[in-house]
Short mmCIF file of C-alpha atoms and ligand atoms in Angstrom, two decimals:
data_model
loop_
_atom_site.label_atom_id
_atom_site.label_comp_id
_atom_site.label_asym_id
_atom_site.label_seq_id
_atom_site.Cartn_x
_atom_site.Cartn_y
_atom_site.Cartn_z
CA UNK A 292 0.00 0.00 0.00
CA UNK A 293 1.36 3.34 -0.88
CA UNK A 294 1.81 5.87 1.67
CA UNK A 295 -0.41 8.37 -0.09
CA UNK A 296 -3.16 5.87 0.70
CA UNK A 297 -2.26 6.62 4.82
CA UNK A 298 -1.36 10.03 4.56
CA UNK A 299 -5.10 11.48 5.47
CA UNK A 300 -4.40 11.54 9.10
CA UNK A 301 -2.38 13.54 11.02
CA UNK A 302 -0.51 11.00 12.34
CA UNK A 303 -0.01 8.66 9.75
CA UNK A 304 3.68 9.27 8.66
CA UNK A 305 5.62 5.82 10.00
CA UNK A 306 2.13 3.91 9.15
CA UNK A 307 1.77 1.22 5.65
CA UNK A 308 -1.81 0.70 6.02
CA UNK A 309 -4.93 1.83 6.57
CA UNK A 310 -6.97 1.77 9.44
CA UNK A 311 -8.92 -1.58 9.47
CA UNK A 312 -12.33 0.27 9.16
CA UNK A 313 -13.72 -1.12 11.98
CA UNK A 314 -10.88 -0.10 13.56
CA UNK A 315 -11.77 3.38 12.98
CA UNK A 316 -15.01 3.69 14.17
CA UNK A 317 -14.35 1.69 17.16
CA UNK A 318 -11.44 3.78 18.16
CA UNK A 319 -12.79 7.13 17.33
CA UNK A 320 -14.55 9.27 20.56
CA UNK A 321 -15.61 12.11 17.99
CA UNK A 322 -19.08 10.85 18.29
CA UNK A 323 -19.44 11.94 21.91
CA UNK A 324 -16.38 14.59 22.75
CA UNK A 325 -17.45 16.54 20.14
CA UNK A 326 -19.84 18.43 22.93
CA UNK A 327 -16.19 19.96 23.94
CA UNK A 328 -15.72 21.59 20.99
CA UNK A 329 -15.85 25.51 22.80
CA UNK A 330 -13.05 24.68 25.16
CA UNK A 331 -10.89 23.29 22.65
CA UNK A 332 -10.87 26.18 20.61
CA UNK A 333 -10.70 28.51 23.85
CA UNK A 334 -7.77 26.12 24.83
CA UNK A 335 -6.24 26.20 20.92
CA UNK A 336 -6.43 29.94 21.17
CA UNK A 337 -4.73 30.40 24.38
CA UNK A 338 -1.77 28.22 23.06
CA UNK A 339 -1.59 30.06 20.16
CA UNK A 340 -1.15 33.52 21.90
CA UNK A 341 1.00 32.10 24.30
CA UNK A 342 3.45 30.48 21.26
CA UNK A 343 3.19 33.88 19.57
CA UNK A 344 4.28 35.46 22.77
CA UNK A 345 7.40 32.81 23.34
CA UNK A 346 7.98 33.53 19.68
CA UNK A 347 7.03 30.38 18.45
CA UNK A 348 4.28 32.05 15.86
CA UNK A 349 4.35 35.18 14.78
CA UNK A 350 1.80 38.12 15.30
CA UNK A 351 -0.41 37.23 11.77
CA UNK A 352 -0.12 34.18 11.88
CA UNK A 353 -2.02 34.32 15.84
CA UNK A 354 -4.31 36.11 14.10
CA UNK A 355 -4.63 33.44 11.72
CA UNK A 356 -5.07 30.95 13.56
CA UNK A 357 -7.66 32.60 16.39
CA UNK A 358 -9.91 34.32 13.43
CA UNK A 359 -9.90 30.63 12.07
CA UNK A 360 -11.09 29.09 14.90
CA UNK A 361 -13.73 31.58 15.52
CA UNK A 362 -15.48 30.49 12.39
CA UNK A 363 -14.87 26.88 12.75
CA UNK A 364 -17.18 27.54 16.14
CA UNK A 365 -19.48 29.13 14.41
CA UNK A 366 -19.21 26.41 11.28
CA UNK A 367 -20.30 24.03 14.45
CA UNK A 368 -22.69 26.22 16.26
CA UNK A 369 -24.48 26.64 13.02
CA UNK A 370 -24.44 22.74 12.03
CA UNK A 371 -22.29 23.29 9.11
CA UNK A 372 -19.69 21.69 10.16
CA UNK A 373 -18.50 18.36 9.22
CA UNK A 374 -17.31 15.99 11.72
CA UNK A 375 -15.65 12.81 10.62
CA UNK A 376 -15.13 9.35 12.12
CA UNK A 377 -11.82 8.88 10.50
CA UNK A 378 -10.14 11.99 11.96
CA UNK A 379 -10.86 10.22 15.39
CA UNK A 380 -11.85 12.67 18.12
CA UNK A 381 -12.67 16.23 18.32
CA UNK A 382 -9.33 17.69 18.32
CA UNK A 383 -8.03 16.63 15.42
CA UNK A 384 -11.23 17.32 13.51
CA UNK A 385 -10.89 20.96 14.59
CA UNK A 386 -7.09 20.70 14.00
CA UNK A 387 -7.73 19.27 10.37
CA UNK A 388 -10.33 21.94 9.36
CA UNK A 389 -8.11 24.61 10.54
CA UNK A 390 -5.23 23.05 8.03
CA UNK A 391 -7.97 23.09 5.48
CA UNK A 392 -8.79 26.48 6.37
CA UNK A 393 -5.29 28.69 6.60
CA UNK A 394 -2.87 26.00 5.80
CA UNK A 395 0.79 26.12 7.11
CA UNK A 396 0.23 28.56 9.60
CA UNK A 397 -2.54 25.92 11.07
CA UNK A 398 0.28 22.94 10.96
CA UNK A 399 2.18 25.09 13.50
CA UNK A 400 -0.74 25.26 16.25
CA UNK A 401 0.21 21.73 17.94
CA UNK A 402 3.92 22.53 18.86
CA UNK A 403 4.96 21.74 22.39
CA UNK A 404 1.33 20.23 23.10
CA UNK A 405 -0.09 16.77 22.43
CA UNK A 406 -3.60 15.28 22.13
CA UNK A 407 -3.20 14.26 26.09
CA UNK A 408 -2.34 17.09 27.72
CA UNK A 409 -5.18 18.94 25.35
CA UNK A 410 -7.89 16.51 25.99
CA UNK A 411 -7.43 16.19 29.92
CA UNK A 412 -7.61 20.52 29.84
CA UNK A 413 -10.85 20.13 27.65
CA UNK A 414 -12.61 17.73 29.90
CA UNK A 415 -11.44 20.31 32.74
CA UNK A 416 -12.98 23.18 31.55
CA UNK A 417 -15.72 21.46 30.10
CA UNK A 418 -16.69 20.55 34.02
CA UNK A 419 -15.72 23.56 35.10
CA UNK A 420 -18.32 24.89 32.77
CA UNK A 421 -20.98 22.62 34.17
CA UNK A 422 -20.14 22.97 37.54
CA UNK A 423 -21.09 26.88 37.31
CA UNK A 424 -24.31 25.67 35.68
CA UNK A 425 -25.15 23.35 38.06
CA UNK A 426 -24.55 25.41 41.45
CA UNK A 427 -26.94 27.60 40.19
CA UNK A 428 -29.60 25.47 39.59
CA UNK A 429 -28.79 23.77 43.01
CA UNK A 430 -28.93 27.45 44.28
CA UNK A 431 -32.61 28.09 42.80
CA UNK A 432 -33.61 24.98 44.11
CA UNK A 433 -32.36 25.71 47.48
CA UNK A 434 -34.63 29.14 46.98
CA UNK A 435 -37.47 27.06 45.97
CA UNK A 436 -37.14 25.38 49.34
CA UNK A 437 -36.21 27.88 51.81
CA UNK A 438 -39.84 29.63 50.24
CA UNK A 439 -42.05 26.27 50.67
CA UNK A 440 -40.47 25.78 54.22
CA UNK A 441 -41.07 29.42 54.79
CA UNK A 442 -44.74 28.80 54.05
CA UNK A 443 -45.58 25.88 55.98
CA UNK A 444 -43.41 27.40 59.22
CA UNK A 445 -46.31 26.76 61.21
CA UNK A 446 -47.44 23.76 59.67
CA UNK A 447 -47.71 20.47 61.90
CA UNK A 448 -47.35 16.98 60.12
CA UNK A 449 -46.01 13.72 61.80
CA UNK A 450 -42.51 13.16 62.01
CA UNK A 451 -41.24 9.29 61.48
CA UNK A 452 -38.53 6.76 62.17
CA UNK A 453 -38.95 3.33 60.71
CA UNK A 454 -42.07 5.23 58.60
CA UNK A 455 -43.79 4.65 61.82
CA UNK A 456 -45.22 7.51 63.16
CA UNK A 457 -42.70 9.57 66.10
CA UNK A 458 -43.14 12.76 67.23
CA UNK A 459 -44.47 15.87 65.67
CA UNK A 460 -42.65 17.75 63.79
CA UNK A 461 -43.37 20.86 61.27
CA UNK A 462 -43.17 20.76 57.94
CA UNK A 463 -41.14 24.27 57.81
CA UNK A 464 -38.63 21.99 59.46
CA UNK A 465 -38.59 18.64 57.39
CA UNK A 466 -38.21 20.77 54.39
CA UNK A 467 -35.28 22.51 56.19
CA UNK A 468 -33.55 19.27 56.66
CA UNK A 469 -33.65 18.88 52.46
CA UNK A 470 -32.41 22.22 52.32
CA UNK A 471 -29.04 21.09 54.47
CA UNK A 472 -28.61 18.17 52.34
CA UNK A 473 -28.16 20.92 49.37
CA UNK A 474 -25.98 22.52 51.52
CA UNK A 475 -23.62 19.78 51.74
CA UNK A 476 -23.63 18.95 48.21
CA UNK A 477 -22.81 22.66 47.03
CA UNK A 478 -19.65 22.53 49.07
CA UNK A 479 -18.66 19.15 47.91
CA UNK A 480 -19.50 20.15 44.52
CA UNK A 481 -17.25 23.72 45.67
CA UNK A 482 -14.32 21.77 46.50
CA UNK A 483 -14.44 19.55 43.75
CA UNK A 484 -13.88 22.82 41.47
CA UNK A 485 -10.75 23.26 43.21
CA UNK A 486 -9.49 20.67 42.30
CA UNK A 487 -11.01 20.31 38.43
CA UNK A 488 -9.50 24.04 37.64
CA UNK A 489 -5.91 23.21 37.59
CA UNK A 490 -4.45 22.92 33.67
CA UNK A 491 -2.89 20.05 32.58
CA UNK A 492 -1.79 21.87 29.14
CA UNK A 493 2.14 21.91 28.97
CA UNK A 494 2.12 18.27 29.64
CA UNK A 495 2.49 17.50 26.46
CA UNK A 496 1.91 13.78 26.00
CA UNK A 497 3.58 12.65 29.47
CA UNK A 498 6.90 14.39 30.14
CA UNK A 499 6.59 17.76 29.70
CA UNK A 500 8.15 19.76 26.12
CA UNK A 501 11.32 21.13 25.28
CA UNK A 502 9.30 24.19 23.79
CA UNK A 503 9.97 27.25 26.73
CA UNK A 504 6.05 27.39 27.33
CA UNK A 505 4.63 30.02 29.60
CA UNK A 506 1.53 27.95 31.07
CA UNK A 507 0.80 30.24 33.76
CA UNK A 508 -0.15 32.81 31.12
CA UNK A 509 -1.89 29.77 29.04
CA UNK A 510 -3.65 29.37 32.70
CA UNK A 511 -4.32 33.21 33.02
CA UNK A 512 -6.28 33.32 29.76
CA UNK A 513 -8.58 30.17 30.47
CA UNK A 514 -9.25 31.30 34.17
CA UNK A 515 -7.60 28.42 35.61
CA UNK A 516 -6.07 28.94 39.14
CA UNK A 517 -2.71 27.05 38.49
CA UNK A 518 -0.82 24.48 36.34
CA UNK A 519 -0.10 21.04 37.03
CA UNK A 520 3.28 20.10 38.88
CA UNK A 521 3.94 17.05 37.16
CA UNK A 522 3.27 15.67 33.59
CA UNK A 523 3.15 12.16 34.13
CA UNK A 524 0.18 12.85 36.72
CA UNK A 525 -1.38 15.45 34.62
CA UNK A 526 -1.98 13.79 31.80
CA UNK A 527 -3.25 11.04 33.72
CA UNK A 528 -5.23 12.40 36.53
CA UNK A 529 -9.03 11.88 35.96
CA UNK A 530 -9.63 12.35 39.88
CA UNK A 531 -11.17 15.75 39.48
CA UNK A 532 -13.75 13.60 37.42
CA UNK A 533 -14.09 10.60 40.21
CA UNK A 534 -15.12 13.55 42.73
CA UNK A 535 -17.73 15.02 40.26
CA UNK A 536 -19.44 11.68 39.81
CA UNK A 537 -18.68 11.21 43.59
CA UNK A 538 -20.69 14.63 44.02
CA UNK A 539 -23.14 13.54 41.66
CA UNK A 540 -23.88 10.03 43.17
CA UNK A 541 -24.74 11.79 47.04
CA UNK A 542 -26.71 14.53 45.44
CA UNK A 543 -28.80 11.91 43.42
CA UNK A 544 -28.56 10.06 46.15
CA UNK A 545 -30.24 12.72 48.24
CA UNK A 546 -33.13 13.51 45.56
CA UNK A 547 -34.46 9.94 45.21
CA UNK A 548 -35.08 10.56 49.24
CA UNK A 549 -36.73 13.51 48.38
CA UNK A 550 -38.71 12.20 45.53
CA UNK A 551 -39.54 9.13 47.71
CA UNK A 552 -41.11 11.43 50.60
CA UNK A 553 -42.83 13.21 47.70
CA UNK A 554 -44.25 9.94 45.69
CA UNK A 555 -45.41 8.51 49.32
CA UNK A 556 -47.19 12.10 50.08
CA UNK A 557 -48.96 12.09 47.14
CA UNK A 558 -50.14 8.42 47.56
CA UNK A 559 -54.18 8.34 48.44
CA UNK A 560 -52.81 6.47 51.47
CA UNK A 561 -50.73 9.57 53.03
CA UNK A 562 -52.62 12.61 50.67
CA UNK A 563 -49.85 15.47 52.55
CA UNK A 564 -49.85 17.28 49.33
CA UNK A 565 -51.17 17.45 45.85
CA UNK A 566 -48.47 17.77 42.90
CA UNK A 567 -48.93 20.18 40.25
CA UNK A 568 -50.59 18.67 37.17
CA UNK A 569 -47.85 19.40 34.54
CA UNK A 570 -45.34 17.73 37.03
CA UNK A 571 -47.62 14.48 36.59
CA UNK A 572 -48.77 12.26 33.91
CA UNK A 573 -51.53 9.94 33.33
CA UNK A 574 -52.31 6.05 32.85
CA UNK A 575 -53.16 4.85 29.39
CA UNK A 576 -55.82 2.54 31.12
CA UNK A 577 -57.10 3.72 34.49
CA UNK A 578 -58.47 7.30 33.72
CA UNK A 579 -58.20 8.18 37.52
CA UNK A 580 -54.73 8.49 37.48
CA UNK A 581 -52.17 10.70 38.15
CA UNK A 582 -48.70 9.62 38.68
CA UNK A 583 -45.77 11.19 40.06
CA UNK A 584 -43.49 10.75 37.14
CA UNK A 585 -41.06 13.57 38.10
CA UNK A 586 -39.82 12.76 41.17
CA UNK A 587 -40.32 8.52 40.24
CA UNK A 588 -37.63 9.13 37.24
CA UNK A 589 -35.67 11.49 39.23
CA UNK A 590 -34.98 8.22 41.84
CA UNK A 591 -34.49 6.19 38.54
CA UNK A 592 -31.49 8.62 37.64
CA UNK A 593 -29.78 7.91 40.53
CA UNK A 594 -29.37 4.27 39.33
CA UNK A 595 -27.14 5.64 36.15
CA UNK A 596 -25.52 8.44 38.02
CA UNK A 597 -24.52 5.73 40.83
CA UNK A 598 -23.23 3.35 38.27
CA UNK A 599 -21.43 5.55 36.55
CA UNK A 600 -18.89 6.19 39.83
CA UNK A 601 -18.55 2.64 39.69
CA UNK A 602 -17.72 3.05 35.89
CA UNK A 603 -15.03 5.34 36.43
CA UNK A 604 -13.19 4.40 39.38
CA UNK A 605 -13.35 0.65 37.29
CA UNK A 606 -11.34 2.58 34.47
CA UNK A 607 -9.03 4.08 36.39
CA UNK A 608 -8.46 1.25 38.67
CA UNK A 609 -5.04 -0.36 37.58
CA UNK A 610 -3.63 2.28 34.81
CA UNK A 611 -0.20 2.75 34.59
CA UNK A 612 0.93 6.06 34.05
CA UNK A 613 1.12 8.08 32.00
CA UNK A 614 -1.93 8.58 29.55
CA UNK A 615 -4.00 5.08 28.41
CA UNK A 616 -6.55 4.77 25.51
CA UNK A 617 -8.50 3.43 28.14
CA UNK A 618 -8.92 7.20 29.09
CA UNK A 619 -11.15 8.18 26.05
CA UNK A 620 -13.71 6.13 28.11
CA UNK A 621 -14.11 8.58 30.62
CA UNK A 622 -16.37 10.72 28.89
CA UNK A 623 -19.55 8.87 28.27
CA UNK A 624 -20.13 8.19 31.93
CA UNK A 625 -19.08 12.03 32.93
CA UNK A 626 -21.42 13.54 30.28
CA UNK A 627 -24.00 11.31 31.06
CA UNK A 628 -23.61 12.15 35.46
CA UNK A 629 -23.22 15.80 34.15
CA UNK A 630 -26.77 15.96 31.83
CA UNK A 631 -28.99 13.72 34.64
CA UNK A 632 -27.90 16.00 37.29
CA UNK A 633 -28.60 18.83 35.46
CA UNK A 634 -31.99 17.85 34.67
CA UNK A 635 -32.71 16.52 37.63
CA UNK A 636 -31.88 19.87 39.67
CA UNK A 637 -33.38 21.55 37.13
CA UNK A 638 -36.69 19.24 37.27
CA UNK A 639 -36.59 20.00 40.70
CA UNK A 640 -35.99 23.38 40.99
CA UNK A 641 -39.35 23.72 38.76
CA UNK A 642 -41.13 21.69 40.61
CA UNK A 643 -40.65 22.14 44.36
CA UNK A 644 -42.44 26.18 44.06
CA UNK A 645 -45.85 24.72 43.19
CA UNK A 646 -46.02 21.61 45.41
CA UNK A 647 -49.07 22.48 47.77
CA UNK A 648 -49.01 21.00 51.43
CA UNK A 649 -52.85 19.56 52.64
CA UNK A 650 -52.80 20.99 55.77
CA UNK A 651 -56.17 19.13 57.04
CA UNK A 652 -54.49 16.34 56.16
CA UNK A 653 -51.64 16.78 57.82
CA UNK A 654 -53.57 18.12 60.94
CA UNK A 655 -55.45 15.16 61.27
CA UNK A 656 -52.45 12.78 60.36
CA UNK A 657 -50.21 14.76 63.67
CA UNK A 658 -53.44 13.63 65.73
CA UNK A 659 -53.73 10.19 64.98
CA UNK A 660 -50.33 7.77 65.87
CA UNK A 661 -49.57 8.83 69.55
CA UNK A 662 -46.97 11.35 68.20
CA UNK A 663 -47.44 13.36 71.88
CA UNK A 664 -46.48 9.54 73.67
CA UNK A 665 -43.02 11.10 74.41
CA UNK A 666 -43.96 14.72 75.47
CA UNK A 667 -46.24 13.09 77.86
CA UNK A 668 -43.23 11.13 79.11
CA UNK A 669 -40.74 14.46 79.57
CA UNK A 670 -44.28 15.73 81.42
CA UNK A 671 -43.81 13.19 83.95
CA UNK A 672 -39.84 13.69 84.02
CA UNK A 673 -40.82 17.61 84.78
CA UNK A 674 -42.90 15.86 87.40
CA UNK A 675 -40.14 14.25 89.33
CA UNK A 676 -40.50 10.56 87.50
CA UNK A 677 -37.54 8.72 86.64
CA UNK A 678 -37.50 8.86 82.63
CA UNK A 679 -37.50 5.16 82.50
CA UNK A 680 -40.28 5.19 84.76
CA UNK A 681 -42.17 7.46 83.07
CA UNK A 682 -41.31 5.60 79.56
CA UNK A 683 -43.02 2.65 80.95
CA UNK A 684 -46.10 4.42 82.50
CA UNK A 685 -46.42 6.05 78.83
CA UNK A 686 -46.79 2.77 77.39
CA UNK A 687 -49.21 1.69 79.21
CA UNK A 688 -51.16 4.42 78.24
CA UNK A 689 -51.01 3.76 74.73
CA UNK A 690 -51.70 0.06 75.00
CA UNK A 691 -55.20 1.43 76.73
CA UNK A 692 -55.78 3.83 73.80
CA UNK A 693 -54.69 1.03 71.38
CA UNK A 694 -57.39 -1.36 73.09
CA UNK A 695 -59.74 1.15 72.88
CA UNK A 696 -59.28 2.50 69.47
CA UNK A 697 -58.63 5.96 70.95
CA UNK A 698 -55.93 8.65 70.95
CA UNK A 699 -54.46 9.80 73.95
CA UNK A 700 -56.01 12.66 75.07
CA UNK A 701 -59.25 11.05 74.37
CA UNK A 702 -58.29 8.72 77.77
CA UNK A 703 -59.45 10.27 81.01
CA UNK A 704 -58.74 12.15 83.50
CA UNK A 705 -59.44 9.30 86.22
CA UNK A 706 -57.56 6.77 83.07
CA UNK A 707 -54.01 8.74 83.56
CA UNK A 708 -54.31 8.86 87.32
CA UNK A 709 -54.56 5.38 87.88
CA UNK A 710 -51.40 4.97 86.02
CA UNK A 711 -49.39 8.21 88.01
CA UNK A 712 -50.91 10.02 90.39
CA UNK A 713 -48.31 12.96 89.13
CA UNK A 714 -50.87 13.31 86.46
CA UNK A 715 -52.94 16.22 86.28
CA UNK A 716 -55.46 17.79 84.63
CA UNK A 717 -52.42 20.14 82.70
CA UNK A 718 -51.60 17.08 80.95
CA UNK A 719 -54.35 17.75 77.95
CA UNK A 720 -52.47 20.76 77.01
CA UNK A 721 -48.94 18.52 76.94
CA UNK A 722 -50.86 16.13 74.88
CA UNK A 723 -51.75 18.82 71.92
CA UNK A 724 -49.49 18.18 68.78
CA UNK A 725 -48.97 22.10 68.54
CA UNK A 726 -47.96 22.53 71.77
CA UNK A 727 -45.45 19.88 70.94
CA UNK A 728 -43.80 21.05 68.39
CA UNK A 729 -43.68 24.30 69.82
CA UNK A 730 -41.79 22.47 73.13
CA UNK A 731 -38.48 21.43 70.32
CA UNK A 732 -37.21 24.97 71.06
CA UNK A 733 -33.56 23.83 70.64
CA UNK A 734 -31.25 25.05 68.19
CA UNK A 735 -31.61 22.80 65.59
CA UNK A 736 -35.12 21.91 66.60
CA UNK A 737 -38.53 21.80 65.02
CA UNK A 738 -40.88 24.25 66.31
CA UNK A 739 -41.41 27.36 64.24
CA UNK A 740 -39.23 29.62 66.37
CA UNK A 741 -36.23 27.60 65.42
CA UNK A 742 -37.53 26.77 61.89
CA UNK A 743 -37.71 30.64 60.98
CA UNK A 744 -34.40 30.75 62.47
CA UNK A 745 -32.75 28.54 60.46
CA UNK A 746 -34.63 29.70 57.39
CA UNK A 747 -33.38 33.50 58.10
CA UNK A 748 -29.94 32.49 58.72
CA UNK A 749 -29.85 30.14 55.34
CA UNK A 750 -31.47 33.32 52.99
CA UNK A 751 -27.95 34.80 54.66
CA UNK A 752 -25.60 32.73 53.62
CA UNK A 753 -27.29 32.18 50.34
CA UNK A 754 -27.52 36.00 49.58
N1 LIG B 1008 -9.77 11.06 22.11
C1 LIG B 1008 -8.71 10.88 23.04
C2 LIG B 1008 -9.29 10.77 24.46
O1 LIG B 1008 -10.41 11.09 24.63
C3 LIG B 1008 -7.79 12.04 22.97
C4 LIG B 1008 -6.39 11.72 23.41
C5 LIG B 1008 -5.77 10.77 22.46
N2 LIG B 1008 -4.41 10.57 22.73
C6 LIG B 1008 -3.74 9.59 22.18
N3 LIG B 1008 -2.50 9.46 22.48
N4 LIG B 1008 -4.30 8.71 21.38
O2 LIG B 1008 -8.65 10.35 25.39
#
């Protein structure tokens, strides 16, 4: 085979065949990294000014080469462009087209860089992109809640452990406890960034280039906070990636709890609160249905987003350094945590604003369970009983009200006494779920002083 029949790829010089054409397809990533296309020509145009400045290119050809890649984004933006299999990934195909474009000046654009140190900056500010995007939806959702919890301040509802019914507890407060989960995953997601905006390019393709490359003003330009200390790592490292899907996994982890609670209060068995219509769908058989898809497919994403951690601490496991092919298969399971957790905040952030708490419901749900049992207990502690004492005597009294299908303070008077005679007639108002709630007046606790507490001092360190 003649070498002219080789020489359509950039790196074909020492080959004397073809690509097997299977071969081709099933080692090309264009198909999927082509959604990096903006930070590779951000990244190409950065190197370019920074080899113009070490004298590496001169001034017009810089301007060349930036102008060209301006209208290769916009060839792409505008679906003109022309992406092809057999010039592998999308680096080369932008690489090739600028060739096409301006010629020799364009052949010039790859000196002291290589495909690895270039891809692992992509993917870099590619995330770095996303991660923006994301805090902010994870920012309007955390709105959305501090606003619902706001609302329902004063709102009783049961609180559980085991589902059983516990104590009462407001719904102000339940909310509030999503609302810290967000917190958590914003600074995880925070200090994940720290780590994702450090630039690889300068690498090369593992030890570094004998080209005298400024990176820090290659950094400067694509508003990374510092360059990689070692090559070999650099072009290697796909940690920053681990931690996102890391992130990813407890955040989804997080809304299928949420969208759990939600699918259970919406049941006809709980009936806490009715979902907006265009959040829900219907059945194709029982007309009386209305199902919570949302927040049912929103759990379902966590299954992909959790798998995909597995997927990438699998390819990682075991690599010798430096750079692998193997690599090229961290993208798929990155794009795919980055687009379900966008939608799924995003989803979210919708929905939460227009979910609508039943608050007769809810009032008679806080009344039926014995959720008082243990504020009659601490009554009896006040009293002077032991609290295992008083534990016992409370259990009695339920097993009455049990036997006679009755809450508690439907038992008498006379009823109580014979169990404690520190019982008094005071103990009706201790029995009253919003007296209760109002009781949890510790920091951190449920009743609405501490609730609108907590929900001042989060619109503070949200604002
Ligand atoms: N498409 C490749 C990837 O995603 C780019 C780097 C290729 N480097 C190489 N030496 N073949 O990892």
């Amino acid at each position: 085979m003649s070498n002219k029949e080789v020489a359509d790829k950039p790196w074909s010089g020492r080959f004397t065949e073809s690509t097997d054409a299977f071969v081709e397809q099933f080692t090309a990533s264009v198909e999927f990294d082509q959604r990096m296309y903006a930070q590779d020509i951000a990244g190409s145009q950065a190197h370019a000014r920074m080899l113009t400045k070490i004298g590496v290119l001169s001034t017009a050809e810089c301007e060349l080469i930036t102008a060209a890649l301006e209208e290769i984004r916009q060839e792409i933006e505008q679906g003109e462009f022309n992406w092809r299999v057999d010039l592998e990934d999308v680096h080369m195909n932008i690489e090739s087209r600028l060739v096409e474009k301006i010629g020799e000046p364009g052949k010039k654009l790859h000196t002291g860089r290589s495909r690895n140190d270039q891809v692992a900056t992509d993917v870099r500010l590619y995330l770095r992109d996303q991660i923006e995007l994301i805090d902010a939806e994870l920012v309007r959702l955390q709105h959305a809640v501090l606003n619902l919890a706001e609302g329902e301040v004063e709102t009783l509802m049961p609180g559980f452990t085991h589902l059983q019914v516990a104590q009462v507890i407001t719904v102000g407060h339940h909310l509030m406890a999503w609302f810290e989960m967000l917190c958590r995953d914003r600074a995880r997601l925070a200090d994940c960034k720290k780590r994702v905006n450090i630039m690889p390019l300068g690498s090369a393709a593992l030890a570094g280039t004998s080209f005298p490359l400024d990176r820090e003003y290659v950094a400067q330009q694509l508003g990374f906070d510092g360059v990689s200390n070692n090559s070999l790592d650099a072009v290697s490292d796909r940690d920053f990636a681990i931690e996102f899907c890391a992130f990813a996994a407890l955040l989804l982890m997080h809304l299928s709890r949420f969208s759990e609670e939600l699918v259970l209060w919406a049941s006809q068995q709980f009936e806490f609160i009715e979902l907006p219509d265009r959040f829900c769908t219907g059945s194709s058989i029982m007309p009386q249905k209305k199902n919570p898809d949302v927040p049912e497919l929103v759990r379902g994403k966590s299954a992909r987003v959790f798998g995909n951690l597995m997927s990438m601490l699998t390819l990682m496991k075991s690599q010798v350094l430096a750079y692998n092919k193997d690599n090229q298969e961290d993208k798929e399971p990155l794009f795919d945590t980055v687009d379900a957790v966008a939608a799924c905040v995003r989803v979210y952030a919708d929905m939460v604003p227009h979910i609508a708490f039943n608050r007769n419901k809810l009032a008679a749900a806080v009344d039926t369970g014995y959720a008082t049992a243990t504020d009659l207990a601490d009554y009896l502690v006040a009293k002077g009983v032991a609290f295992r004492d008083a534990h016992e005597i409370v259990g009695k009294a339920v097993r009455i009200a049990i036997d006679e299908d009755k809450e508690l303070p439907q038992l008498s008077l006379a009823q109580f006494q014979a169990l404690s005679a520190h019982i008094g007639e005071d103990v009706f108002t201790v029995l009253q779920a919003r007296g209760s709630a109002e009781s949890k007046n510790v920091v951190g606790g449920t009743s609405p002083v501490q609730v609108r507490a907590q929900i001042e001092a989060a619109r503070r360190s949200l604002a």
